[in-house]
Coordinates of C-alpha atoms and ligand atoms in Angstrom, one line a residue:
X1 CA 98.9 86.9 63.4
X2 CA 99.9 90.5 63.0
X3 CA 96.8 91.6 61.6
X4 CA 94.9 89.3 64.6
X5 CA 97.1 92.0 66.8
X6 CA 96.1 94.2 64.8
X7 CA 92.3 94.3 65.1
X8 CA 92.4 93.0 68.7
X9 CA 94.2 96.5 70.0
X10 CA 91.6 98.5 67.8
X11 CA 88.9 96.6 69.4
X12 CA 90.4 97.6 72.5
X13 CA 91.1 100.9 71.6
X14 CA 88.1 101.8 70.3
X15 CA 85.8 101.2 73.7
X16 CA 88.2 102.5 76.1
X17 CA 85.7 105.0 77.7
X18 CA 86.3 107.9 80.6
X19 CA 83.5 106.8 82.5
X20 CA 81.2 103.8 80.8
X21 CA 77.7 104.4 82.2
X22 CA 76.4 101.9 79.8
X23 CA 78.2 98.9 80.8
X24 CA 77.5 99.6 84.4
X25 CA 73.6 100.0 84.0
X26 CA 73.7 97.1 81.8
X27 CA 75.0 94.8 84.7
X28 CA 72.2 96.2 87.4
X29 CA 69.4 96.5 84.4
X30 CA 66.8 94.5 86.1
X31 CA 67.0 95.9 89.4
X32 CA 66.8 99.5 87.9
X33 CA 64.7 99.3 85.5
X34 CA 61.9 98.0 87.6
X35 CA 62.4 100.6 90.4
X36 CA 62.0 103.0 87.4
X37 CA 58.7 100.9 86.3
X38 CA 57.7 101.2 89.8
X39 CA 58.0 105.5 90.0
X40 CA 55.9 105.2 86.9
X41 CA 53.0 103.0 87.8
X42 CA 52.7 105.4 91.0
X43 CA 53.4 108.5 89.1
X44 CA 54.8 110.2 92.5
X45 CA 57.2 111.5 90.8
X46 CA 58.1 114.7 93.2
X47 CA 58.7 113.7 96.7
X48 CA 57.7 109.7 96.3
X49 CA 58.4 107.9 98.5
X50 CA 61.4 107.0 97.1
X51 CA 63.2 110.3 98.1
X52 CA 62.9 109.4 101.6
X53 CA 63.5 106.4 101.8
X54 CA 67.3 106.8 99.6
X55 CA 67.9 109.9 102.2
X56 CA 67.8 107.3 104.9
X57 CA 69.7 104.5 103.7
X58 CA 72.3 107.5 102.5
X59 CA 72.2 108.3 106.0
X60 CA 73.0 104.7 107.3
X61 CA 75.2 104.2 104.6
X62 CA 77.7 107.3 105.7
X63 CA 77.1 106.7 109.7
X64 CA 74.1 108.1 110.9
X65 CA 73.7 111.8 110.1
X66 CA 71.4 113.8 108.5
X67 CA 70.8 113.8 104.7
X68 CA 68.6 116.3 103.1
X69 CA 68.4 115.5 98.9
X70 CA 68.1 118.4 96.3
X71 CA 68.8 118.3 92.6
X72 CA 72.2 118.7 92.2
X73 CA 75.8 119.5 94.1
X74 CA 76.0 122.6 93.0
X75 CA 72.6 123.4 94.6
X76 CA 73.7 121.4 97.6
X77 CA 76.7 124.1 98.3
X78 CA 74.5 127.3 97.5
X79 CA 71.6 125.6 100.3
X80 CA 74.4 125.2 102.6
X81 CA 75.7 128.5 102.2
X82 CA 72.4 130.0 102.8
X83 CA 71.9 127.5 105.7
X84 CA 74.5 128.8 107.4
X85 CA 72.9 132.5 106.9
X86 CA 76.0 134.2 105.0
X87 CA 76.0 137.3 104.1
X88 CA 76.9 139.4 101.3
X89 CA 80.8 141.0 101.9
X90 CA 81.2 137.3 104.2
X91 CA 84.1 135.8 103.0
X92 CA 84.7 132.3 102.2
X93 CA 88.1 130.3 101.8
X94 CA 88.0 127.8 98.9
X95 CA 90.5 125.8 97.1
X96 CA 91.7 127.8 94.0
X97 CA 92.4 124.5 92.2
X98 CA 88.9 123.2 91.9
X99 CA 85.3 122.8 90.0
X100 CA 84.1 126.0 89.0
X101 CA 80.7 125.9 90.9
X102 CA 82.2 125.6 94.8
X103 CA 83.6 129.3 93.6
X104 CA 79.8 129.9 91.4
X105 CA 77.6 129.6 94.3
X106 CA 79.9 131.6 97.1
X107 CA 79.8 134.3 94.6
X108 CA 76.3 134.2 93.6
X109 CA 75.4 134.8 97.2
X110 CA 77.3 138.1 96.6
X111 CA 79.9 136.4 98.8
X112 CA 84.0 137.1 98.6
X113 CA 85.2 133.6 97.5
X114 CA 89.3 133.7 98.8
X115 CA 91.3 131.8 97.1
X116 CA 93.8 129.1 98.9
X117 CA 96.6 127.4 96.6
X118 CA 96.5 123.4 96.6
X119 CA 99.3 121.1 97.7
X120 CA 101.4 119.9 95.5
X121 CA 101.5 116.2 96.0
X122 CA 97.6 116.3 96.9
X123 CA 95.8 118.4 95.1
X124 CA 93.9 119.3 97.9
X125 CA 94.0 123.2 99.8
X126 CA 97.3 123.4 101.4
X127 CA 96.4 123.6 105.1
X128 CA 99.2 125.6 105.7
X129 CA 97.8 128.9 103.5
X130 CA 94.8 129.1 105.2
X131 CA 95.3 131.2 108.0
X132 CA 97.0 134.1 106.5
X133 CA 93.8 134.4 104.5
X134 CA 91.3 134.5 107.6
X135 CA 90.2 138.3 108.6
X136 CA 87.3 139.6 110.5
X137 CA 85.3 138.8 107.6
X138 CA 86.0 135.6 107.0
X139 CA 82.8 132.5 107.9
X140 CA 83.7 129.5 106.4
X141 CA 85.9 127.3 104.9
X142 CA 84.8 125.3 101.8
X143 CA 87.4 122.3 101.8
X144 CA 87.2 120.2 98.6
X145 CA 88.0 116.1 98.5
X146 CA 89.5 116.4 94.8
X147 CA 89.6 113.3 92.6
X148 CA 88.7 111.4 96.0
X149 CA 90.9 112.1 98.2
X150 CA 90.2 113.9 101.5
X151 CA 91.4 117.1 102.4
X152 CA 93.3 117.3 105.5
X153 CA 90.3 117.7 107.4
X154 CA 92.1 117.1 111.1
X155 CA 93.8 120.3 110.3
X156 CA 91.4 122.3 109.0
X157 CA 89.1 121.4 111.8
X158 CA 91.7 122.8 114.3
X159 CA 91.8 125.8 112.2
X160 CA 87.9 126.3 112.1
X161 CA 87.3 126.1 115.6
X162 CA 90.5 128.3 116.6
X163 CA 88.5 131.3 114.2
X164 CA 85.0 130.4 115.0
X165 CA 84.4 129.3 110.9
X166 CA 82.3 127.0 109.5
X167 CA 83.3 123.8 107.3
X168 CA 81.2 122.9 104.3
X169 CA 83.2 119.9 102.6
X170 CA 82.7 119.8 99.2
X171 CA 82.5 116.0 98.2
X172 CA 81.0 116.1 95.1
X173 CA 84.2 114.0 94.2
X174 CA 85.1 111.5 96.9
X175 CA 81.3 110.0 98.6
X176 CA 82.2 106.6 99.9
X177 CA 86.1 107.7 101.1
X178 CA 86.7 107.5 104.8
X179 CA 89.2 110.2 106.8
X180 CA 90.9 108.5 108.9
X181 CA 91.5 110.6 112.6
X182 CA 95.4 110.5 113.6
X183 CA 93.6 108.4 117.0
X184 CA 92.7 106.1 114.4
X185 CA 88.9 106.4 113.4
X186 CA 87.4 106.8 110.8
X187 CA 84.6 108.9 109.4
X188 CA 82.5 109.9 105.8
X189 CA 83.5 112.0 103.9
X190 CA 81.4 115.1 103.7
X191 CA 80.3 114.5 107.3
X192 CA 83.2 115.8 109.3
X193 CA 82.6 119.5 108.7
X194 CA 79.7 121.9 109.7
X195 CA 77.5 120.7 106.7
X196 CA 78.6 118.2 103.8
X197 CA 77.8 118.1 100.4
X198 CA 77.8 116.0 97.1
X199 CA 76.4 115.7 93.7
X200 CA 75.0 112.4 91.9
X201 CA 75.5 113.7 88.0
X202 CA 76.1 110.4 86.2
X203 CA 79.9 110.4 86.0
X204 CA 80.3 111.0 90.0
X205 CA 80.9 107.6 92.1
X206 CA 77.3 107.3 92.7
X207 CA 75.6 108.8 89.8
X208 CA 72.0 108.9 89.0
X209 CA 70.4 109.3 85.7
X210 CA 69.9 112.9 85.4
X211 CA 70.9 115.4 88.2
X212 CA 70.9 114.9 91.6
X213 CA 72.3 116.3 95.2
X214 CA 72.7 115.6 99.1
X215 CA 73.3 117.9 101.8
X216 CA 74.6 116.3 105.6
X217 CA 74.7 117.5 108.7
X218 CA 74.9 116.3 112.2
X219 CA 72.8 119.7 113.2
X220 CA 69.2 119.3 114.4
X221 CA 68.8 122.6 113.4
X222 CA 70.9 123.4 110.4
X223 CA 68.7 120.3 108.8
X224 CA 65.3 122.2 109.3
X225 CA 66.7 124.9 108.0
X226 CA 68.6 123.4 104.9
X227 CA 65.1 121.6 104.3
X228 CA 63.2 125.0 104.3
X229 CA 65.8 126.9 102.3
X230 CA 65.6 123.8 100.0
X231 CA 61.9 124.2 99.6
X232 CA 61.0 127.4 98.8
X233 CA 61.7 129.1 102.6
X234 CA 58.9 127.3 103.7
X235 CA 58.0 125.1 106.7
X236 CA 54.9 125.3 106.3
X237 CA 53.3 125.4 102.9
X238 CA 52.6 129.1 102.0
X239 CA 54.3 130.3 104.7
X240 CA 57.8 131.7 103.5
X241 CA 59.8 132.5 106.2
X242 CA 63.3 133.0 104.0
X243 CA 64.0 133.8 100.6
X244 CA 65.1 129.7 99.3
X245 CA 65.1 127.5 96.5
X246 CA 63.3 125.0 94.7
X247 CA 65.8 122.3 94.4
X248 CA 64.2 118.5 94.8
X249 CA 65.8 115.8 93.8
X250 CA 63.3 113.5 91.8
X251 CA 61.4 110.2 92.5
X252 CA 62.8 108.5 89.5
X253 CA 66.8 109.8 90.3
X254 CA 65.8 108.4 94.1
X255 CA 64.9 105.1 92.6
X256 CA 67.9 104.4 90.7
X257 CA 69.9 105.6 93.6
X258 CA 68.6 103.2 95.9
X259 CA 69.7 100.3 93.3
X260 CA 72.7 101.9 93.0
X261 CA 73.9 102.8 96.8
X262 CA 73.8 98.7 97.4
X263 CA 76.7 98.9 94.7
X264 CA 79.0 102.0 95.9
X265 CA 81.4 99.7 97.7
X266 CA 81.7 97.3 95.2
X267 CA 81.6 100.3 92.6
X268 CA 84.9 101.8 94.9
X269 CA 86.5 98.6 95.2
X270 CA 86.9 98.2 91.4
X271 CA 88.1 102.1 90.7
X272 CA 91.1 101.2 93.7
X273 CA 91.9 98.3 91.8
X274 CA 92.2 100.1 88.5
X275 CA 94.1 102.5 90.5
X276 CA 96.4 100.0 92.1
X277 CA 97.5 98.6 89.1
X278 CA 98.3 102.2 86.8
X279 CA 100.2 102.6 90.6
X280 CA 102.0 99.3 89.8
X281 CA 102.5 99.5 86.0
X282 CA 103.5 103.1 86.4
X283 CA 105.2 104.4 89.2
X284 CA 108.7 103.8 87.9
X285 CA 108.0 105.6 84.7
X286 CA 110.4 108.7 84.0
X287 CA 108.4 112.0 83.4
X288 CA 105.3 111.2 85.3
X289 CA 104.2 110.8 88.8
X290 CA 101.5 109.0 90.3
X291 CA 98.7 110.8 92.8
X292 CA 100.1 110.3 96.1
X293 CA 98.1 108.5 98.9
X294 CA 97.9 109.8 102.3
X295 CA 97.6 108.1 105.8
X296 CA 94.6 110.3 106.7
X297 CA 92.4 109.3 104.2
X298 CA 91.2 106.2 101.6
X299 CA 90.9 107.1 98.2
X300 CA 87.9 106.5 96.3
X301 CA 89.6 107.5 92.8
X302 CA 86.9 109.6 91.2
X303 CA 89.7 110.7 89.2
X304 CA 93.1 108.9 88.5
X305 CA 95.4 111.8 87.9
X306 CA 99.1 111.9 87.0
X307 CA 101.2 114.8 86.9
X308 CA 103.0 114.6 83.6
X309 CA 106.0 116.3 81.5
X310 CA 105.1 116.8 78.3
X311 CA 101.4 117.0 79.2
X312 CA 100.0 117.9 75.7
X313 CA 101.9 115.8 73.7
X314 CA 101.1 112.7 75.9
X315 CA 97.6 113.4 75.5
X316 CA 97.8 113.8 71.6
X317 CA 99.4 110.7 71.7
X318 CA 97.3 108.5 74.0
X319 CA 94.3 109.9 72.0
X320 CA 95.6 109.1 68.9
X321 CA 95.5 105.5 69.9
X322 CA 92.4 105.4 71.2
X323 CA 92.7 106.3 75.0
X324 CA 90.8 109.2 76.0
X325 CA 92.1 111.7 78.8
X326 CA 90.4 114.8 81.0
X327 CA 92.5 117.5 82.3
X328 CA 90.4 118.7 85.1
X329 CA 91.3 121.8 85.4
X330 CA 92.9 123.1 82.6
X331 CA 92.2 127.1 83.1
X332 CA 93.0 128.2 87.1
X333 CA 89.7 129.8 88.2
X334 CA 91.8 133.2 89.3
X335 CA 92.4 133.3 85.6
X336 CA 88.6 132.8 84.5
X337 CA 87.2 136.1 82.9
X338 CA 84.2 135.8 85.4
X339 CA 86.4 135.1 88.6
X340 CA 89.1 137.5 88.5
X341 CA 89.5 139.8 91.5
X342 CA 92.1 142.4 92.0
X343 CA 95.6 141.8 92.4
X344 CA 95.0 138.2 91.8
X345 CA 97.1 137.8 89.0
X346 CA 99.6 135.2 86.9
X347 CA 102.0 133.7 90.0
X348 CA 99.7 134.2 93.3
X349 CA 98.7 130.9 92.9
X350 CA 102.1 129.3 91.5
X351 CA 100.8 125.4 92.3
X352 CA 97.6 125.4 90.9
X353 CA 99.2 127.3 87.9
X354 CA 101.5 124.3 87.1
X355 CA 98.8 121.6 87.8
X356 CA 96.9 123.6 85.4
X357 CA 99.4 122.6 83.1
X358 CA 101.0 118.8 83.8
X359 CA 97.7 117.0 85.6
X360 CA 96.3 114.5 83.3
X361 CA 93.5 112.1 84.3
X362 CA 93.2 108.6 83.1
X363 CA 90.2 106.8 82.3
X364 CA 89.0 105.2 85.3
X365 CA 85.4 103.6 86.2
X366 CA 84.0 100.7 87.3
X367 CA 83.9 98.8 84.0
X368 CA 87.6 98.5 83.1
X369 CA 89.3 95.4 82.6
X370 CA 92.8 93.8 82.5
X371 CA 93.5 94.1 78.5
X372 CA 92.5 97.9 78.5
X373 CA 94.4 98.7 81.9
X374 CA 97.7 96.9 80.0
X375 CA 97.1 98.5 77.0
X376 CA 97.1 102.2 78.4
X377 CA 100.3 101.5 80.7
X378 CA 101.6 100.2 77.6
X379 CA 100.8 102.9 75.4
X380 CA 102.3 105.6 78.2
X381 CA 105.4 103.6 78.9
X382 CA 106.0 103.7 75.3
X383 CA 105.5 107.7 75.5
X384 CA 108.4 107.8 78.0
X385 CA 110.6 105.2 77.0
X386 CA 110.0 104.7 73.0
Ligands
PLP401 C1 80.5 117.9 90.2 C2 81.0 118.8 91.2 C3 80.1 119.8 91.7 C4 78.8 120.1 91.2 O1 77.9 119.1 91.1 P1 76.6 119.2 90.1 O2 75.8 118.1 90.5 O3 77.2 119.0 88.7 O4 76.0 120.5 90.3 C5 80.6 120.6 92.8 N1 81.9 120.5 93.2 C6 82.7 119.6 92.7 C7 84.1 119.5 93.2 C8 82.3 118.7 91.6 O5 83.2 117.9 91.1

């Protein structure tokens, strides 16, 4: 019976996965592998019609507005950017505590990124720092929906529009979560600020099988123009009016996201449950605390991320049994080699600096199921309590 145990908990142990991409393709197989089949037997495989045809029902899908595809979401937020005409010396307000390329592409544009310290509780920029950041310089504000969660969009809205700045919300992290209005209604993520972006790399919520990108906006115009600067600076082809890039997203990655977008509820609706249950099993554990929810948003749990004592050691010891972890982001980006600026130094950023060192993300997809959930809470609550 022991040894029954035994082999039953390695079993377990030894497919709990981050993110399992396999077993989800594996339950849509059919469906995408004969919209693949079908990109092939056409060939189209740049601009198909495919590409179209996912922007729209990616436009239905987050209420209406416009979506312009590209080949990734770091390419989404330097299109954006150049969208929006910035100019070297502009300076943009970011979240400190973030993925390195919403900081890459403000300062590849020879852009000042400014840093902004996270809250606490949310990990998302603390609304209340923003302002004493904003000078004559300052053009936008990059708010980032980490693990996702919304950023307090309400408030930075009001913030925005007080200094004439635009929003590009980053929502690499978070497509499918709603912000909820304090009047009560709701909108998508990503299509609240001045332009909205995301990123379909395979681990995201709706991931594709390579790279792949969207840009929104409500703007008739800002969409003509984040088209040309997506395509080369051209309208019309030959005719460059603006320096751009050549960032498509391809017919194939279109294809599976057009299986795959019929599943992004359903795909949400299993990472809450996940969630809801670590919530359960472990909100009364001493020495960790659960990621707060908060009344202006739904949570579409990317990430599940606890802040933990004894960070390290817990993550030695879940691994050693079998459960991989992430710490996302383990090095602030004021302390990265490439991102340094003056004066910036150990302490201006004192939240970010200790999420750096208790966040810890658990594995969370759309493939878990009840033994694996109660074996992690398990395995944690025997961290804590022995
Ligand atoms: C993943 C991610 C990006 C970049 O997306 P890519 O498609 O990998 O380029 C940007 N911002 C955040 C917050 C992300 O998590």
């Amino acid at each position: 019976m022991e040894l029954g145990k035994e082999i039953s908990r390695k079993m377990i142990s030894e497919n709990i996965k981050m993110v399992d991409l396999h077993n989800q393709y594996l339950r849509i197989k059919p469906e995408v592998d004969a919209a693949i089949q079908n990109v092939l037997d056409t060939t189209a495989f740049i601009q198909g019609p495919q590409v179209n045809a996912f922007a729209q029902e990616l436009s239905f899908y987050v209420g209406g507005i416009n979506v312009i595809t590209c080949a990734n979401g770091t390419d989404a937020l330097q299109i954006a950017m150049m969208a929006l005409e910035l100019k070297p010396g502009d300076e943009v307000i970011l979240p400190v505590h973030t993925y390195v390329a919403t900081a890459e592409v403000i300062a590849l544009l020879r852009l000042t990124p400014v840093f902004v310290d996270v809250d606490e509780d949310t990990f998302t920029i603390n609304v209340s720092h923003i302002e004493e950041k904003i000078t004559s310089k300052t053009k936008a504000i990059v708010p980032v929906h980490l693990y996702g969660q919304c950023a307090n969009m309400e408030a930075i809205q009001k913030i925005a529009s007080l200094n004439n700045l635009h929003i590009i919300e980053d929502t690499a992290q978070a497509l499918s979560a709603d912000f909820i209005f304090s009047n009560g209604t709701h909108k998508k993520a990503g299509t609240i600020g001045t332009i909205g972006t995301t990123s379909f790399f395979p681990s995201k919520n709706l991931g594709c099988f390579g790279d792949g990108g969207a840009i929104f906006t409500q703007d008739v115009a800002l969409t003509a123009k984040i088209k040309m600067m997506a395509n080369h600076g051209q309208k019309i082809k030959y005719h460059h009016e603006s320096i751009g890039v050549n960032s498509r997203l391809d017919t194939i990655q279109a294809a599976v996201l057009q299986v795959k977008l019929k599943h992004l509820n359903d795909y949400t609706h299993k990472r809450n449950e996940a969630a809801n249950f670590y919530d359960h099993e472990l909100q009364a554990v001493q020495g960790i605390l659960i990621p707060q929810r908060v009344a202006y948003s739904t949570h579409a749990f990317h990430q599940y991320t606890l802040r933990a004592e004894r960070r390290d050691e817990l993550k030695t010891y879940l691994e050693e049994r079998g459960i991989p972890t992430m710490i996302y982001y383990p090095v602030p980006l004021h302390f990265q080699k490439a991102y340094q600026q003056v004066g910036v130094g150990e302490g201006s950023f004192p939240v970010t600096e200790k999420l750096s060192k208790t966040v810890i993300s658990l594995p969370i997809h759309t493939e878990m199921n009840m033994e694996e959930l109660h074996y992690i809470v398990k395995t944690i609550k025997s961290f804590y309590h022995g």
